[in-house]
Short mmCIF file of C-alpha atoms in Angstrom, two decimals:
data_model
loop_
_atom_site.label_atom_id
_atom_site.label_comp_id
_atom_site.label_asym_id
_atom_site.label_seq_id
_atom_site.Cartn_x
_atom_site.Cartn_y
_atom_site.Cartn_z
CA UNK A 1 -91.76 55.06 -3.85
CA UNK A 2 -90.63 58.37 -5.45
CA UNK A 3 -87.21 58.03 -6.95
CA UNK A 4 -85.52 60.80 -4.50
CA UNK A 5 -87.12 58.32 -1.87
CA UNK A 6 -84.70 55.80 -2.82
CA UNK A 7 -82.30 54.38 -0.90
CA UNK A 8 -78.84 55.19 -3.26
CA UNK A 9 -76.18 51.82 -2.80
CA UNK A 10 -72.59 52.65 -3.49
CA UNK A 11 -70.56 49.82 -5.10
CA UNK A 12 -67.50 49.48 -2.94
CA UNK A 13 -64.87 50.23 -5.33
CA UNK A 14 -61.07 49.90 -4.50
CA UNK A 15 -59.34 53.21 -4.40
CA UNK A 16 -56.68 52.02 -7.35
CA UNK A 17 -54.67 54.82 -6.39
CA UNK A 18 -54.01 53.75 -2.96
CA UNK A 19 -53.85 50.19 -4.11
CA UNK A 20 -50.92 50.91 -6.49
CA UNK A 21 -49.36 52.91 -4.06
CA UNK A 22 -49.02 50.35 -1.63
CA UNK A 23 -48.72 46.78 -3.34
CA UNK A 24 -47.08 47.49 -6.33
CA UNK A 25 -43.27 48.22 -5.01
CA UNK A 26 -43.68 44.65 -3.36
CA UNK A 27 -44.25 42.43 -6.88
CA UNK A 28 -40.60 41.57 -7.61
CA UNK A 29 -40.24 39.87 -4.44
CA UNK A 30 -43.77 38.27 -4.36
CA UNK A 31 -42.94 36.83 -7.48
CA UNK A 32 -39.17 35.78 -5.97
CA UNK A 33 -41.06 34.14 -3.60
CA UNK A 34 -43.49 32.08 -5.86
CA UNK A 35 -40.56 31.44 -7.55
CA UNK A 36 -38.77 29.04 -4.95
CA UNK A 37 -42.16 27.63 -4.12
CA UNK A 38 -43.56 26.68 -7.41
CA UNK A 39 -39.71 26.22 -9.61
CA UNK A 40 -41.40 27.69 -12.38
CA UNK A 41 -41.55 31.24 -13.80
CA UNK A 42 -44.19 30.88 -15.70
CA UNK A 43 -46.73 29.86 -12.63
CA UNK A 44 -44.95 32.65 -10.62
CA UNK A 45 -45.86 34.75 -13.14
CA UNK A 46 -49.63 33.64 -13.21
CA UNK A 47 -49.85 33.32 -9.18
CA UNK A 48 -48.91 36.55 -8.47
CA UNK A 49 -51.15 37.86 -11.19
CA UNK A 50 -54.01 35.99 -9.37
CA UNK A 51 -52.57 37.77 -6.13
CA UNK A 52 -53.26 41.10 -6.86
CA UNK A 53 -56.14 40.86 -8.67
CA UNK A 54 -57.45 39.35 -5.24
CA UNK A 55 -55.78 41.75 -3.30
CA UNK A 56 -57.28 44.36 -5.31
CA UNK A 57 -60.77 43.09 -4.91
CA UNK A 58 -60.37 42.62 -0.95
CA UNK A 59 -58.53 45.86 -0.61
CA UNK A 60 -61.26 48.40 0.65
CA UNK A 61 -61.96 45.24 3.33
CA UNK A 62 -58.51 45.55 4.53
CA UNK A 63 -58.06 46.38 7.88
CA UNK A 64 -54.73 46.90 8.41
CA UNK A 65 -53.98 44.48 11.49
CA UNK A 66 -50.86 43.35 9.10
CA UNK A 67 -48.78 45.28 7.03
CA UNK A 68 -49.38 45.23 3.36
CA UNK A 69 -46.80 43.43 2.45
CA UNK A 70 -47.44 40.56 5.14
CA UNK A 71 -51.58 40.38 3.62
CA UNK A 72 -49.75 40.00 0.18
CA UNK A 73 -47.90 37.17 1.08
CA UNK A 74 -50.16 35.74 2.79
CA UNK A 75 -52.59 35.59 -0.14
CA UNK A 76 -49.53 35.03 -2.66
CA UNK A 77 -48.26 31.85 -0.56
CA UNK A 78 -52.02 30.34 -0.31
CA UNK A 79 -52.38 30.80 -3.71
CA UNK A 80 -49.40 28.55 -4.13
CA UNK A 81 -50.18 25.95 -2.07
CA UNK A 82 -53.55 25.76 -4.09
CA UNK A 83 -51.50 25.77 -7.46
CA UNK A 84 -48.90 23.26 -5.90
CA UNK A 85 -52.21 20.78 -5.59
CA UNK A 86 -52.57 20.58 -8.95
CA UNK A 87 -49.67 20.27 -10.00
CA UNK A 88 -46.66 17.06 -10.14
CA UNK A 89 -43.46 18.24 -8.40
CA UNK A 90 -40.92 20.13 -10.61
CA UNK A 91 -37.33 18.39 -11.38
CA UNK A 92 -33.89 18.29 -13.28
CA UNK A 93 -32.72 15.54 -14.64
CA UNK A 94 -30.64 14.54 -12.33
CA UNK A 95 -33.78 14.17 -10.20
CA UNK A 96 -35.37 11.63 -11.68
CA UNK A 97 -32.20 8.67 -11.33
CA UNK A 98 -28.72 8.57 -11.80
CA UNK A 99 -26.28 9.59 -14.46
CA UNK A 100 -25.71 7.82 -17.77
CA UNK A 101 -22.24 6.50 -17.54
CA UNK A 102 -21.72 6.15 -21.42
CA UNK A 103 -21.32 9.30 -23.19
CA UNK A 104 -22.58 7.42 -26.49
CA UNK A 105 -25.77 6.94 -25.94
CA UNK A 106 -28.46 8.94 -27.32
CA UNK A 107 -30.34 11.02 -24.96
CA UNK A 108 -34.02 9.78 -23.35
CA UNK A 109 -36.70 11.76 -23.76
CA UNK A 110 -38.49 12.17 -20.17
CA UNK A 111 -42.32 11.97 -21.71
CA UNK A 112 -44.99 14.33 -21.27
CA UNK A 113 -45.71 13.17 -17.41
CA UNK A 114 -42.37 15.21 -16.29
CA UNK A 115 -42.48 18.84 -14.86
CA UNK A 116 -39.39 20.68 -15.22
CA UNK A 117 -37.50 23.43 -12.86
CA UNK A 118 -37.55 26.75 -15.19
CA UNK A 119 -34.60 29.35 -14.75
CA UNK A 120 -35.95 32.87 -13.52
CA UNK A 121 -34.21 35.75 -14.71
CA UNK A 122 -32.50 38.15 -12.56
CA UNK A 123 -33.82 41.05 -14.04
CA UNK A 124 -37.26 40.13 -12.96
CA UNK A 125 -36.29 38.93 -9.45
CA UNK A 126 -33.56 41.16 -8.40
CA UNK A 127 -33.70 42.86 -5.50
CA UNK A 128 -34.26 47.03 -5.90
CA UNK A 129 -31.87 48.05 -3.56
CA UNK A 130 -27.94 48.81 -3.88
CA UNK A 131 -26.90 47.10 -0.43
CA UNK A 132 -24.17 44.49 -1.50
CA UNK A 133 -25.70 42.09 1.54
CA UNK A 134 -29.09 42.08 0.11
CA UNK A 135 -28.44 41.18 -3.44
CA UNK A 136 -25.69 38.48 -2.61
CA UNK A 137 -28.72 36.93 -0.39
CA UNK A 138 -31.10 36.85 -2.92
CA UNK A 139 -29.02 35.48 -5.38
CA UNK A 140 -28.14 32.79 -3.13
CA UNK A 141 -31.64 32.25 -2.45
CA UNK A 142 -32.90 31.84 -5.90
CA UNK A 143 -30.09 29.33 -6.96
CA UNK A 144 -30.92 26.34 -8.73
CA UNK A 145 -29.65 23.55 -6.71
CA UNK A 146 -31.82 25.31 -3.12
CA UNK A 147 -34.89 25.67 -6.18
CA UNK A 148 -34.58 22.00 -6.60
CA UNK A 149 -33.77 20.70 -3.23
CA UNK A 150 -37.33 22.60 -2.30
CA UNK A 151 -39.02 21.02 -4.62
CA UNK A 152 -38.71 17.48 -2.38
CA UNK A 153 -40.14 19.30 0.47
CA UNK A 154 -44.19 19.40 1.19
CA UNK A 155 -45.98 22.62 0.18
CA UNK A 156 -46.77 23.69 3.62
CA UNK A 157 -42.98 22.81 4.46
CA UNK A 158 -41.98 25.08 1.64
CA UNK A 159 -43.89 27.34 2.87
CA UNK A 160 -42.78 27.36 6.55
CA UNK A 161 -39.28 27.38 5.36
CA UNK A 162 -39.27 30.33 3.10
CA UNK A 163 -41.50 32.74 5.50
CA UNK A 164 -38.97 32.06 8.35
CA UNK A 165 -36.03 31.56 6.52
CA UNK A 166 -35.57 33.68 3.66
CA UNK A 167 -38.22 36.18 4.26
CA UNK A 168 -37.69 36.39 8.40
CA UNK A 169 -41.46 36.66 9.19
CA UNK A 170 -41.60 35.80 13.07
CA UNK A 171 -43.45 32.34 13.29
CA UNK A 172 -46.36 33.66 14.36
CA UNK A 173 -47.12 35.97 11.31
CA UNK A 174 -46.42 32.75 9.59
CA UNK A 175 -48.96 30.44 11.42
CA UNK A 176 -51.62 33.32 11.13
CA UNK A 177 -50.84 33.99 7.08
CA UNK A 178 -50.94 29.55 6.98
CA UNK A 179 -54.03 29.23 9.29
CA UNK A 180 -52.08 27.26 11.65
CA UNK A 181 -50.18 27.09 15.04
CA UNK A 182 -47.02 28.63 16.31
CA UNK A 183 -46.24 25.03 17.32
CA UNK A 184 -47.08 23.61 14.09
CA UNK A 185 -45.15 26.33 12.25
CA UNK A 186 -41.63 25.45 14.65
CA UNK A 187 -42.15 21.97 13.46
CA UNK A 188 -42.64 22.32 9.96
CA UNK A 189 -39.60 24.70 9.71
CA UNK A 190 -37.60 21.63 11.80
CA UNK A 191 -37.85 19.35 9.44
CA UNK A 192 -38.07 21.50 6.78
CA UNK A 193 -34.01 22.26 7.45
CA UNK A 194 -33.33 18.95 8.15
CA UNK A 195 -34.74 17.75 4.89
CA UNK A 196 -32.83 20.72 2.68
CA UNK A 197 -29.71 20.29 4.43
CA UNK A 198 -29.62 16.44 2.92
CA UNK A 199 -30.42 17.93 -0.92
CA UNK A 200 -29.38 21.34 -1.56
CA UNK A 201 -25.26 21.37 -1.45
CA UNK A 202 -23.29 24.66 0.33
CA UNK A 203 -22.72 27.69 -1.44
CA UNK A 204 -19.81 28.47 0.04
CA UNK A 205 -17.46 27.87 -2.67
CA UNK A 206 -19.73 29.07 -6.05
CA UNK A 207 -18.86 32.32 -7.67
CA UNK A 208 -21.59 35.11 -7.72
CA UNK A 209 -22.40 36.10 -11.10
CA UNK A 210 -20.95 39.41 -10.84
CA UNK A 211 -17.38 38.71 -10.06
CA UNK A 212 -14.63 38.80 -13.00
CA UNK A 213 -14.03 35.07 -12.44
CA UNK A 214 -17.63 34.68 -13.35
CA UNK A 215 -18.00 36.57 -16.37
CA UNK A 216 -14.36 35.14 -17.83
CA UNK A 217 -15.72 31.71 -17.69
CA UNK A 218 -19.42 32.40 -18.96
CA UNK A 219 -17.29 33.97 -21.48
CA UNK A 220 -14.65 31.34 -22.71
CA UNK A 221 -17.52 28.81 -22.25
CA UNK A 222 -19.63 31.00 -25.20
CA UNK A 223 -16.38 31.15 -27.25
CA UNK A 224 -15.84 27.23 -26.84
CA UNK A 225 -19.39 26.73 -27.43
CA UNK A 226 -19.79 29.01 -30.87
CA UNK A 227 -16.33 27.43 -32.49
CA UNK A 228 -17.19 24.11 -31.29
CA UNK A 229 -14.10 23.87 -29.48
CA UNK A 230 -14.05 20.99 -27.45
CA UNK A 231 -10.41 20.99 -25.74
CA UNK A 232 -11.61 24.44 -24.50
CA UNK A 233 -14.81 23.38 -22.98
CA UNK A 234 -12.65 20.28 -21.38
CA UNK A 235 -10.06 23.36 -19.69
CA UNK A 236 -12.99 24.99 -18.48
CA UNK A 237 -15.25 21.86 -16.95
CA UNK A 238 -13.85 20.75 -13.60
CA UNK A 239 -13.21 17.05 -13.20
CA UNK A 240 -16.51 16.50 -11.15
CA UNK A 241 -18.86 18.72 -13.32
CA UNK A 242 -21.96 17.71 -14.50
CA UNK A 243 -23.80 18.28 -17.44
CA UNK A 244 -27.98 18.36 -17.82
CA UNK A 245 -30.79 19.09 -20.33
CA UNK A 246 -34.61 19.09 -20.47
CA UNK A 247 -36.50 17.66 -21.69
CA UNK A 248 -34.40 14.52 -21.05
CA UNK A 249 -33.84 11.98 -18.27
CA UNK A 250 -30.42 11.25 -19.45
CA UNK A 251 -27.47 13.60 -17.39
CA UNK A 252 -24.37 12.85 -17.14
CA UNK A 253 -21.30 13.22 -14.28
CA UNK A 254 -17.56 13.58 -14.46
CA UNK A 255 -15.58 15.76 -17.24
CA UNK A 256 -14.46 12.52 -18.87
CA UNK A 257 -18.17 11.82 -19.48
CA UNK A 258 -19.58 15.04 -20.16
CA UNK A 259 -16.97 16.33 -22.76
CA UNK A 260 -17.12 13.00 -25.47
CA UNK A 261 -20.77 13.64 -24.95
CA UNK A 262 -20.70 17.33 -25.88
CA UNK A 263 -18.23 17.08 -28.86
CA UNK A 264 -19.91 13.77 -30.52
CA UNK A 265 -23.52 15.24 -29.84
CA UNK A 266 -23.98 18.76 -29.37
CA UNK A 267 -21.30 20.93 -29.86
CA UNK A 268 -21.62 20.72 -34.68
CA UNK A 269 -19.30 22.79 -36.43
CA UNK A 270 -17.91 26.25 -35.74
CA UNK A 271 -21.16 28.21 -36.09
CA UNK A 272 -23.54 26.38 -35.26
CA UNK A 273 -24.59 28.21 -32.76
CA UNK A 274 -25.09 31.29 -30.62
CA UNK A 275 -25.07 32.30 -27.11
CA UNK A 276 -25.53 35.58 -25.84
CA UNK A 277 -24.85 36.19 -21.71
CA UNK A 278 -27.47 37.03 -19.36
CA UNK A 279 -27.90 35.71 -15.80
CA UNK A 280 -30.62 33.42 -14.51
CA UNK A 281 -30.84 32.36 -10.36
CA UNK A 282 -27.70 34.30 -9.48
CA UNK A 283 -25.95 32.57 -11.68
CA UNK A 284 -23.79 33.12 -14.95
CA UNK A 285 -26.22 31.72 -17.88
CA UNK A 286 -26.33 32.48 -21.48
CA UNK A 287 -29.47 32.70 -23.97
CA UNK A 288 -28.32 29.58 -26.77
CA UNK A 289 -29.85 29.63 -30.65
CA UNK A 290 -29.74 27.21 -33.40
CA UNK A 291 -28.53 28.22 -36.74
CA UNK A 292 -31.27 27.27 -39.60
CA UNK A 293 -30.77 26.18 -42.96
CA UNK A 294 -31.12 29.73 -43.78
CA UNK A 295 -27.92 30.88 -41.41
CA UNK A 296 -30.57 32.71 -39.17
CA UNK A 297 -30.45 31.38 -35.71
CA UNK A 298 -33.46 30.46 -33.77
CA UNK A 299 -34.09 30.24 -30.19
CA UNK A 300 -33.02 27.22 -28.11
CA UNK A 301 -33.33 28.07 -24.32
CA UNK A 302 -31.41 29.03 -21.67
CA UNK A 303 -28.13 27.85 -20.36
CA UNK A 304 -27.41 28.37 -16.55
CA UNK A 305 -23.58 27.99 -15.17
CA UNK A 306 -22.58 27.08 -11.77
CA UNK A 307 -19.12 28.44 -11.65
CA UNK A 308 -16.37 28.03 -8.89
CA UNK A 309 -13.28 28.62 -7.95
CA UNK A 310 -11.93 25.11 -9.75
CA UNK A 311 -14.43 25.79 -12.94
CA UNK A 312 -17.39 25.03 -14.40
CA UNK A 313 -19.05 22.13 -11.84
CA UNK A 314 -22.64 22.67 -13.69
CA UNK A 315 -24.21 22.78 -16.72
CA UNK A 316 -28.17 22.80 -17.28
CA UNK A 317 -29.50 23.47 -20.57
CA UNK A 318 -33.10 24.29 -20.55
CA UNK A 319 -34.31 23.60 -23.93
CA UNK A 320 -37.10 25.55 -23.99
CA UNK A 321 -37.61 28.69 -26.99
CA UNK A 322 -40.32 30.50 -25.30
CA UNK A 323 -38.17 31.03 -22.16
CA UNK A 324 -36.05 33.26 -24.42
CA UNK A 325 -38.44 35.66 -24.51
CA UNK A 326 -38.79 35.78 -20.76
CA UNK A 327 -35.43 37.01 -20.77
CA UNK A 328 -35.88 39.50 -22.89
CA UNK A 329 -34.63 38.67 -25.96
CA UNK A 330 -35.83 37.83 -29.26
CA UNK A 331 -36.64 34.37 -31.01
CA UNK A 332 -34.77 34.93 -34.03
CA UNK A 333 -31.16 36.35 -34.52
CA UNK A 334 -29.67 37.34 -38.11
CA UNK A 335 -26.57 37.74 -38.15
#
């Protein structure tokens, strides 16, 4: 057969243009999203990486009969519930038993069998938008308590819950994205509530991140913290407040607890170390280093807040250095 004779087969190539054009203003809230589901950033991070490199491979098959943000997250919540299979559920400390009631003892390592909860910074998930409503929601939505409370909940439930909830797809957008029923999807979403309702406490009374009453007491909590001021950090703790830290088991409840724990344990000498304010869930946090024998300081992890009216009623410490670059700031501070 003479080459002119040949039949010519054109690959079928995504138009990247187009592709870009529609998916990309929709990745801060995909990754939101695989946020609450998986309780780690750096899955998110890899999930909805997967997502639109499968979205971009499928994209000159797409028909259209959803919108292109619905197809996303349909694809971006599969790929969950496949990464969700192979993985143990994520926790805090306090999820794994109750708290230590004698702040001598030495902290228990968890072992290597434990998945922890990461923070998420709000830079990455933040809403785009300057509607007050919107960004109050998400915050809300991202917290860590509702991040851990989900975590006791079934993927699909997860799922269900999130979609309708959160994200306000009508049920049946949900059972199509799930392969399921209407029916099944109003079930799932029952219990689903039930279930959260029983684990994740009411927001009502936390400060958002933003307001001055916020930002004062993410600030006198860095000033206690850096001169190893313990009375300080006692005036600022509530009498209920807790205090936790990966990668250990052992948390502990109640100021009287949490402050001889701080003071004989963590807090050193004036010094010591260095925390720089950031936010992480919609919540006050601060990015905590180390100093070295060299006076440099080297990154620690991240420090989330939950602040109230009343004080600080939550500490987590998440002692983890590469999450300091996450937030965007360097591993090693001279000062």
């Amino acid at each position: 057969m003479a080459e002119s004779d040949q039949e010519t087969v054109v690959p079928d190539v995504p138009d990247g243009e187009a592709f870009v054009r529609d998916a990309e203003p929709f990745r801060r809230e995909l990754l939101a999203h695989c946020y609450r589901m998986l309780g780690s950033v750096d899955d998110a991070t890899d999930v909805v990486q997967e997502t639109y490199l499968r979205a971009w491979r499928s994209y000159g098959a797409f028909e259209g009969r959803s919108s292109v943000r619905t197809w996303l997250y349909q694809i971006a919540t599969n790929a969950c519930l496949t990464a969700l299979g192979h993985h143990s559920r994520r926790v805090l400390p306090s999820g794994l038993g109750g708290p230590e009631p004698d702040p001598e003892a030495a902290p228990e390592p968890a072992g290597p069998d434990v998945s922890w909860i990461q923070p998420v910074p709000d830079a990455l998930v933040g809403p785009e938008t300057a509607d007050p409503a919107s960004i109050v929601l998400a915050r809300e939505d991202l917290r860590l308590a509702l991040v851990a409370g989900l975590q006791y909940l079934s993927g699909t439930q997860r799922a269900v819950l999130l979609l309708r909830d959160v994200l306000s797809f009508p049920a049946a957008e949900v059972a199509v994205m799930l392969g399921t029923t209407t029916a099944a999807v109003k079930s799932a979403l029952q219990r689903a509530r039930a279930r959260l309702r029983d684990l994740a406490p009411a927001a009502g009374e936390i400060i958002p991140p933003t307001e001055p009453g916020a930002r004062a007491l993410l600030d006198q909590y860095v000033a206690a913290f850096q001169n190893a001021d313990a009375p300080a950090l006692e005036r600022l703790l509530r009498r209920d407040a807790t205090l936790e830290a990966t990668p250990f088991k052992t948390w502990f409840a109640g100021r009287a607890t949490c402050v001889p724990y701080l003071r004989t344990r963590i807090l050193g000498s004036p010094g010591d170390w260095l925390m720089l304010p950031t936010g992480a869930n919609g919540q006050p946090a601060a990015v905590a280093y180390t100093r070295d024998g060299h006076g440099a300081y080297q990154a620690y992890g991240i420090v989330v807040l939950t602040v109230t009216g009343a004080g600080i009623s939550q500490i987590i410490s998440f002692h983890q250095p590469g999450l300091v670059a996450t937030f965007g700031f360097p591993p090693t501070v001279v000062r």
